[in-house]
Short mmCIF file of C-alpha atoms and ligand atoms in Angstrom, two decimals:
data_model
loop_
_atom_site.label_atom_id
_atom_site.label_comp_id
_atom_site.label_asym_id
_atom_site.label_seq_id
_atom_site.Cartn_x
_atom_site.Cartn_y
_atom_site.Cartn_z
CA UNK A 1231 122.89 139.55 112.37
CA UNK A 1232 121.68 141.82 115.13
CA UNK A 1233 124.51 141.73 117.63
CA UNK A 1234 122.68 143.85 120.18
CA UNK A 1235 119.89 141.25 120.46
CA UNK A 1236 122.33 138.33 120.51
CA UNK A 1237 124.20 140.03 123.34
CA UNK A 1238 120.97 140.57 125.27
CA UNK A 1239 120.13 136.86 125.07
CA UNK A 1240 123.68 135.82 125.98
CA UNK A 1241 123.53 138.09 129.03
CA UNK A 1242 120.13 136.71 130.04
CA UNK A 1243 121.54 133.16 129.85
CA UNK A 1244 124.21 133.99 132.42
CA UNK A 1245 122.19 136.25 134.75
CA UNK A 1246 123.66 135.94 138.27
CA UNK A 1247 121.39 133.71 140.35
CA UNK A 1248 120.38 131.68 137.30
CA UNK A 1249 121.92 129.06 135.05
CA UNK A 1250 121.19 126.61 132.27
CA UNK A 1251 119.54 123.21 132.51
CA UNK A 1252 121.22 120.88 130.00
CA UNK A 1253 118.36 118.47 129.22
CA UNK A 1254 119.64 117.65 125.75
CA UNK A 1255 120.65 114.02 126.26
CA UNK A 1256 120.65 112.16 122.96
CA UNK A 1257 118.46 109.05 122.71
CA UNK A 1258 121.47 106.88 123.56
CA UNK A 1259 122.46 108.92 126.61
CA UNK A 1260 118.96 109.23 128.09
CA UNK A 1261 118.59 105.46 127.72
CA UNK A 1262 121.69 105.03 129.88
CA UNK A 1263 120.25 107.39 132.51
CA UNK A 1264 116.88 105.60 132.43
CA UNK A 1265 118.55 102.17 132.63
CA UNK A 1266 120.12 103.30 135.92
CA UNK A 1267 116.65 104.00 137.41
CA UNK A 1268 115.06 100.99 135.69
CA UNK A 1269 112.78 103.03 133.43
CA UNK A 1270 112.16 101.99 129.84
CA UNK A 1271 113.31 104.68 127.40
CA UNK A 1272 110.12 105.18 125.38
CA UNK A 1273 109.12 108.42 123.68
CA UNK A 1274 106.32 108.91 126.25
CA UNK A 1275 108.58 108.28 129.24
CA UNK A 1276 111.15 110.73 127.91
CA UNK A 1277 108.36 113.27 127.44
CA UNK A 1278 106.90 112.66 130.93
CA UNK A 1279 110.30 113.02 132.54
CA UNK A 1280 111.13 116.28 130.81
CA UNK A 1281 107.63 117.64 131.35
CA UNK A 1282 108.16 117.03 135.08
CA UNK A 1283 111.30 119.20 135.00
CA UNK A 1284 109.80 122.00 132.89
CA UNK A 1285 106.71 122.16 135.13
CA UNK A 1286 108.89 122.65 138.23
CA UNK A 1287 107.61 126.20 138.54
CA UNK A 1288 109.87 127.47 141.30
CA UNK A 1289 113.07 126.06 139.79
CA UNK A 1290 112.23 127.15 136.27
CA UNK A 1291 111.09 130.67 137.08
CA UNK A 1292 113.67 131.51 139.74
CA UNK A 1293 116.85 129.58 139.01
CA UNK A 1294 116.87 128.51 135.36
CA UNK A 1295 117.71 131.01 132.62
CA UNK A 1296 117.51 128.55 129.73
CA UNK A 1297 117.05 124.91 128.82
CA UNK A 1298 119.01 122.99 126.20
CA UNK A 1299 116.72 120.56 124.37
CA UNK A 1300 117.36 117.57 122.14
CA UNK A 1301 115.74 117.51 118.68
CA UNK A 1302 113.03 115.05 119.74
CA UNK A 1303 112.04 117.20 122.73
CA UNK A 1304 111.76 120.52 120.92
CA UNK A 1305 108.98 119.03 118.74
CA UNK A 1306 107.19 117.23 121.59
CA UNK A 1307 104.00 118.33 123.35
CA UNK A 1308 103.15 117.93 127.03
CA UNK A 1309 100.41 115.46 127.96
CA UNK A 1310 97.77 118.21 127.66
CA UNK A 1311 98.98 119.14 124.18
CA UNK A 1312 101.00 122.25 125.11
CA UNK A 1313 104.36 122.27 123.29
CA UNK A 1314 107.18 121.64 125.79
CA UNK A 1315 108.88 124.74 124.39
CA UNK A 1316 105.88 126.79 125.55
CA UNK A 1317 106.18 125.44 129.11
CA UNK A 1318 109.76 126.70 129.18
CA UNK A 1319 108.78 130.11 127.79
CA UNK A 1320 105.83 130.43 130.19
CA UNK A 1321 108.22 129.91 133.10
CA UNK A 1322 110.31 132.82 131.79
CA UNK A 1323 113.22 130.68 130.60
CA UNK A 1324 114.79 130.61 127.14
CA UNK A 1325 114.56 127.47 124.98
CA UNK A 1326 117.80 126.27 123.36
CA UNK A 1327 118.72 123.35 121.14
CA UNK A 1328 121.63 120.94 120.81
CA UNK A 1329 122.51 120.98 117.11
CA UNK A 1330 125.59 118.81 116.82
CA UNK A 1331 124.98 115.29 115.61
CA UNK A 1332 127.43 113.50 117.88
CA UNK A 1333 130.97 112.34 117.25
CA UNK A 1334 132.79 110.17 114.73
CA UNK A 1335 136.26 108.59 114.77
CA UNK A 1336 138.87 111.03 113.49
CA UNK A 1337 140.86 109.52 110.60
CA UNK A 1338 144.58 109.04 111.30
CA UNK A 1339 144.09 109.79 114.99
CA UNK A 1340 143.39 106.55 116.87
CA UNK A 1341 141.16 107.04 119.91
CA UNK A 1342 140.17 110.60 118.98
CA UNK A 1343 136.83 112.03 117.87
CA UNK A 1344 135.46 114.84 115.78
CA UNK A 1345 131.98 116.30 116.25
CA UNK A 1346 129.79 116.29 113.14
CA UNK A 1347 126.58 118.04 112.05
CA UNK A 1348 127.55 121.05 109.91
CA UNK A 1349 125.83 119.81 106.74
CA UNK A 1350 122.42 121.49 106.35
CA UNK A 1351 122.92 123.23 109.70
CA UNK A 1352 121.79 126.61 108.31
CA UNK A 1353 118.42 125.11 107.27
CA UNK A 1354 117.98 123.31 110.59
CA UNK A 1355 118.71 126.49 112.56
CA UNK A 1356 115.96 128.31 110.69
CA UNK A 1357 113.40 125.67 111.75
CA UNK A 1358 114.59 125.68 115.35
CA UNK A 1359 114.34 129.48 115.48
CA UNK A 1360 110.75 129.31 114.22
CA UNK A 1361 109.97 126.81 116.98
CA UNK A 1362 111.34 129.21 119.61
CA UNK A 1363 115.02 128.33 120.10
CA UNK A 1364 117.13 131.40 120.83
CA UNK A 1365 120.40 129.64 121.57
CA UNK A 1366 122.12 126.44 120.50
CA UNK A 1367 124.83 124.09 121.69
CA UNK A 1368 127.63 122.15 119.98
CA UNK A 1369 129.92 119.93 122.02
CA UNK A 1370 133.45 118.96 120.99
CA UNK A 1371 135.06 116.13 122.95
CA UNK A 1372 138.77 116.01 123.73
CA UNK A 1373 140.17 113.01 125.56
CA UNK A 1374 143.40 112.97 127.58
CA UNK A 1375 145.58 109.87 127.38
CA UNK A 1376 148.98 108.57 126.28
CA UNK A 1377 149.95 110.71 123.27
CA UNK A 1378 146.56 112.41 123.04
CA UNK A 1379 145.10 114.86 122.39
CA UNK A 1380 146.89 115.50 119.11
CA UNK A 1381 147.00 118.99 117.65
CA UNK A 1382 144.99 117.51 114.76
CA UNK A 1383 142.04 116.66 117.01
CA UNK A 1384 142.17 120.02 118.78
CA UNK A 1385 142.37 121.88 115.50
CA UNK A 1386 139.53 120.13 113.59
CA UNK A 1387 137.21 120.35 116.59
CA UNK A 1388 137.96 124.06 117.11
CA UNK A 1389 137.34 124.68 113.42
CA UNK A 1390 133.95 122.92 113.55
CA UNK A 1391 132.96 124.82 116.71
CA UNK A 1392 133.70 128.12 114.99
CA UNK A 1393 131.84 127.11 111.80
CA UNK A 1394 128.83 126.21 113.94
CA UNK A 1395 129.03 129.43 115.96
CA UNK A 1396 129.19 131.63 112.86
CA UNK A 1397 126.16 129.85 111.34
CA UNK A 1398 124.21 130.30 114.59
CA UNK A 1399 124.87 134.02 114.75
CA UNK A 1400 123.85 134.41 111.10
CA UNK A 1401 120.55 132.73 112.09
CA UNK A 1402 120.13 135.09 115.09
CA UNK A 1403 120.80 132.26 117.56
CA UNK A 1404 123.35 132.54 120.39
CA UNK A 1405 125.92 129.74 120.15
CA UNK A 1406 127.05 127.93 123.27
CA UNK A 1407 130.60 126.93 122.34
CA UNK A 1408 131.43 123.76 124.26
CA UNK A 1409 134.91 122.29 123.97
CA UNK A 1410 134.86 119.55 126.63
CA UNK A 1411 138.12 118.08 127.87
CA UNK A 1412 137.01 114.83 129.50
CA UNK A 1413 137.83 114.05 133.13
CA UNK A 1414 138.14 110.30 132.49
CA UNK A 1415 141.66 108.98 133.05
CA UNK A 1416 144.36 109.14 135.70
CA UNK A 1417 145.96 112.48 134.72
CA UNK A 1418 146.40 115.16 137.38
CA UNK A 1419 144.83 118.61 137.49
CA UNK A 1420 147.89 120.28 135.93
CA UNK A 1421 147.67 118.09 132.84
CA UNK A 1422 143.96 118.96 132.56
CA UNK A 1423 144.91 122.63 132.90
CA UNK A 1424 147.54 122.42 130.13
CA UNK A 1425 145.31 120.55 127.70
CA UNK A 1426 142.27 122.76 128.36
CA UNK A 1427 144.38 125.88 127.87
CA UNK A 1428 145.56 124.61 124.48
CA UNK A 1429 142.01 123.72 123.49
CA UNK A 1430 140.60 127.11 124.55
CA UNK A 1431 143.37 129.05 122.82
CA UNK A 1432 142.82 127.18 119.56
CA UNK A 1433 139.06 127.59 119.85
CA UNK A 1434 139.25 131.37 120.30
CA UNK A 1435 141.77 131.60 117.46
CA UNK A 1436 139.27 129.86 115.15
CA UNK A 1437 136.38 131.97 116.43
CA UNK A 1438 138.35 135.07 115.48
CA UNK A 1439 139.35 133.73 112.06
CA UNK A 1440 135.69 132.96 111.31
CA UNK A 1441 134.52 136.37 112.56
CA UNK A 1442 132.33 135.13 115.39
CA UNK A 1443 131.19 138.02 117.60
CA UNK A 1444 132.34 137.20 121.11
CA UNK A 1445 129.67 139.45 122.69
CA UNK A 1446 127.04 137.17 121.17
CA UNK A 1447 128.17 133.78 122.49
CA UNK A 1448 128.46 131.81 125.72
CA UNK A 1449 131.41 129.52 126.49
CA UNK A 1450 130.73 126.13 128.07
CA UNK A 1451 134.05 124.66 129.21
CA UNK A 1452 135.15 122.01 131.66
CA UNK A 1453 136.79 123.12 134.87
CA UNK A 1454 140.44 122.31 135.59
CA UNK A 1455 140.02 119.13 137.64
CA UNK A 1456 141.95 115.95 138.44
CA UNK A 1457 141.21 112.92 136.26
CA UNK A 1458 138.64 110.63 137.88
CA UNK A 1459 141.22 107.89 138.39
CA UNK A 1460 144.02 110.18 139.55
CA UNK A 1461 145.32 109.14 142.96
CA UNK A 1462 145.67 112.79 144.02
CA UNK A 1463 142.34 114.63 143.84
CA UNK A 1464 142.61 118.43 143.87
CA UNK A 1465 140.74 120.31 146.60
CA UNK A 1466 137.79 122.61 145.92
CA UNK A 1467 140.01 125.68 146.38
CA UNK A 1468 142.66 124.36 144.01
CA UNK A 1469 140.06 123.60 141.32
CA UNK A 1470 138.57 127.09 141.71
CA UNK A 1471 141.91 128.89 141.71
CA UNK A 1472 143.35 126.98 138.73
CA UNK A 1473 140.15 127.14 136.67
CA UNK A 1474 139.89 130.91 137.13
CA UNK A 1475 143.57 131.38 136.27
CA UNK A 1476 143.21 129.21 133.17
CA UNK A 1477 140.11 131.04 131.96
CA UNK A 1478 141.63 134.46 132.57
CA UNK A 1479 144.56 133.45 130.38
CA UNK A 1480 142.39 132.24 127.51
CA UNK A 1481 138.91 133.82 127.46
CA UNK A 1482 138.55 137.42 126.24
CA UNK A 1483 136.52 139.75 128.49
CA UNK A 1484 134.17 140.43 125.55
CA UNK A 1485 132.54 137.03 126.19
CA UNK A 1486 129.49 137.79 128.40
CA UNK A 1487 129.55 134.58 130.33
CA UNK A 1488 130.91 131.14 130.98
CA UNK A 1489 128.48 128.32 131.87
CA UNK A 1490 130.31 125.19 133.00
CA UNK A 1491 129.45 121.57 132.21
CA UNK A 1492 129.54 119.18 135.16
CA UNK A 1493 131.26 116.40 133.22
CA UNK A 1494 130.84 113.62 135.79
CA UNK A 1495 131.55 115.59 138.98
CA UNK A 1496 129.22 114.74 141.86
CA UNK A 1497 126.28 117.09 142.41
CA UNK A 1498 127.83 118.78 145.40
CA UNK A 1499 131.32 119.02 143.91
CA UNK A 1500 129.93 120.78 140.85
CA UNK A 1501 128.12 123.26 143.12
CA UNK A 1502 131.06 123.77 145.49
CA UNK A 1503 133.49 124.43 142.62
CA UNK A 1504 131.23 127.03 140.98
CA UNK A 1505 130.64 128.70 144.32
CA UNK A 1506 134.35 128.86 145.17
CA UNK A 1507 135.13 130.52 141.84
CA UNK A 1508 132.45 133.14 142.32
CA UNK A 1509 133.71 133.79 145.84
CA UNK A 1510 137.11 134.71 144.32
CA UNK A 1511 135.28 137.55 142.56
CA UNK A 1512 136.59 140.35 140.33
CA UNK A 1513 136.03 138.29 137.17
CA UNK A 1514 135.59 139.83 133.70
CA UNK A 1515 132.71 137.50 132.77
CA UNK A 1516 129.76 135.93 134.59
CA UNK A 1517 130.35 132.36 135.78
CA UNK A 1518 127.38 130.02 136.05
CA UNK A 1519 126.24 126.44 135.43
CA UNK A 1520 124.99 124.56 132.40
CA UNK A 1521 124.77 121.22 134.12
CA UNK A 1522 123.21 118.02 132.87
CA UNK A 1523 124.05 115.23 135.29
CA UNK A 1524 124.71 117.47 138.32
CA UNK A 1525 121.18 118.90 138.05
CA UNK A 1526 119.33 115.77 137.03
CA UNK A 1527 120.82 112.80 138.88
CA UNK A 1528 118.78 113.56 142.03
CA UNK A 1529 115.41 114.19 140.33
CA UNK A 1530 115.87 111.10 138.15
CA UNK A 1531 116.38 108.95 141.20
CA UNK A 1532 113.46 110.51 143.10
CA UNK A 1533 111.12 110.13 140.11
CA UNK A 1534 112.12 106.62 138.99
CA UNK A 1535 109.44 106.67 136.30
CA UNK A 1536 106.45 106.72 138.69
CA UNK A 1537 103.64 109.27 138.34
CA UNK A 1538 103.22 109.38 142.13
CA UNK A 1539 106.86 110.52 142.47
CA UNK A 1540 106.54 113.61 140.26
CA UNK A 1541 106.34 115.99 143.22
CA UNK A 1542 109.41 114.38 144.83
CA UNK A 1543 111.30 114.63 141.53
CA UNK A 1544 110.40 118.30 141.25
CA UNK A 1545 111.52 118.95 144.83
CA UNK A 1546 114.88 117.29 144.14
CA UNK A 1547 115.33 119.31 140.95
CA UNK A 1548 114.35 122.57 142.66
CA UNK A 1549 116.84 121.93 145.45
CA UNK A 1550 119.78 121.35 143.07
CA UNK A 1551 118.78 124.30 140.90
CA UNK A 1552 118.62 126.54 143.97
CA UNK A 1553 122.01 125.35 145.29
CA UNK A 1554 123.63 126.07 141.93
CA UNK A 1555 121.83 129.41 141.63
CA UNK A 1556 123.37 130.41 144.97
CA UNK A 1557 126.77 129.17 143.74
CA UNK A 1558 126.46 131.40 140.68
CA UNK A 1559 126.54 134.32 143.12
CA UNK A 1560 129.13 132.82 145.47
CA UNK A 1561 126.45 132.54 148.18
CA UNK A 1562 126.30 128.75 148.66
CA UNK A 1563 127.30 126.99 151.87
CA UNK A 1564 127.69 123.27 152.49
CA UNK A 1565 125.33 123.56 155.48
CA UNK A 1566 122.42 124.36 153.14
CA UNK A 1567 122.73 120.84 151.69
CA UNK A 1568 122.61 119.09 155.04
CA UNK A 1569 119.56 120.98 156.22
CA UNK A 1570 117.53 119.54 153.38
CA UNK A 1571 119.04 116.05 153.57
P1 13P B 1710 127.02 117.35 132.12
O1 13P B 1710 126.82 118.51 133.06
O2 13P B 1710 126.35 116.09 132.55
O3 13P B 1710 128.46 117.18 131.74
O4 13P B 1710 126.25 117.73 130.79
C1 13P B 1710 126.34 118.98 130.28
C2 13P B 1710 126.30 118.92 128.82
O5 13P B 1710 125.48 119.53 128.18
C3 13P B 1710 127.33 118.10 128.15
O6 13P B 1710 127.31 118.36 126.80
#
């Protein structure tokens, strides 16, 4: 492992003014997104949609540091035969790859999941590196509910995240370590804070045990937020203040950067929260975005599967990317949204 090079890539991924486009929806998830805009989820449509994003020159060259791809996409070519990976590289962004293989029910723990995909991972990483991937992603899912999460679920998921991260670094690939505490449910922000803190502490304990170099990784956590069905929704300032406090308590300063998931927040909420945290300032790591839904909901709607809407889709994507890029520097203002709308 060359830690100096891993650290350089990790730093590039979290450059202030840029963030990560999570375009790594599995076949099942992208079908759900396409169903919502009444587009059939064929291989060609998935390719056309992603090609539209990666050819958004302004967004990709100015505001996007890296793109997380799904296995199908990393092997796909654009309509003119150029590999999609090349489009990303030509725009100056770094290609990345989701390498987990989804979740399975966790034995003895009703309602809880464990992320799988460690078997043969070393071989797969080698092929992804050859294709151009310089970072990877693995997502663990922790649900909050009556009696859950159990320590069992937290522990096995943290262990798998660390196994994955160590294998990535051995393959000269920067791991994005993503322990996601879901925002589904009626719990309040303080319960989210407590659970996320436990999950992050266990994750960093495992990373240490398995000798993962913190300078060569990026953390992708959820923010401390109220459950979607909670009657009392925390304000933007409360989310920012509690998320920063939680991360300061759990995330060593050796980690170059933290790139949040959006997790079902609205587009503007996800931007406002990131901005408010960066306005607090004085943080030991960079804070940016690695959004899926909060970057893509608008372009998906504008595109709706029609070739004549490609320019509108690209405009919508560029706008969201720019808003989040400003938020990564604490320079966003709500007024910038209204001007465009
Ligand atoms: P969301 O921003 O839609 O949560 O997606 C990010 C991601 O990569 C989840 O794994």
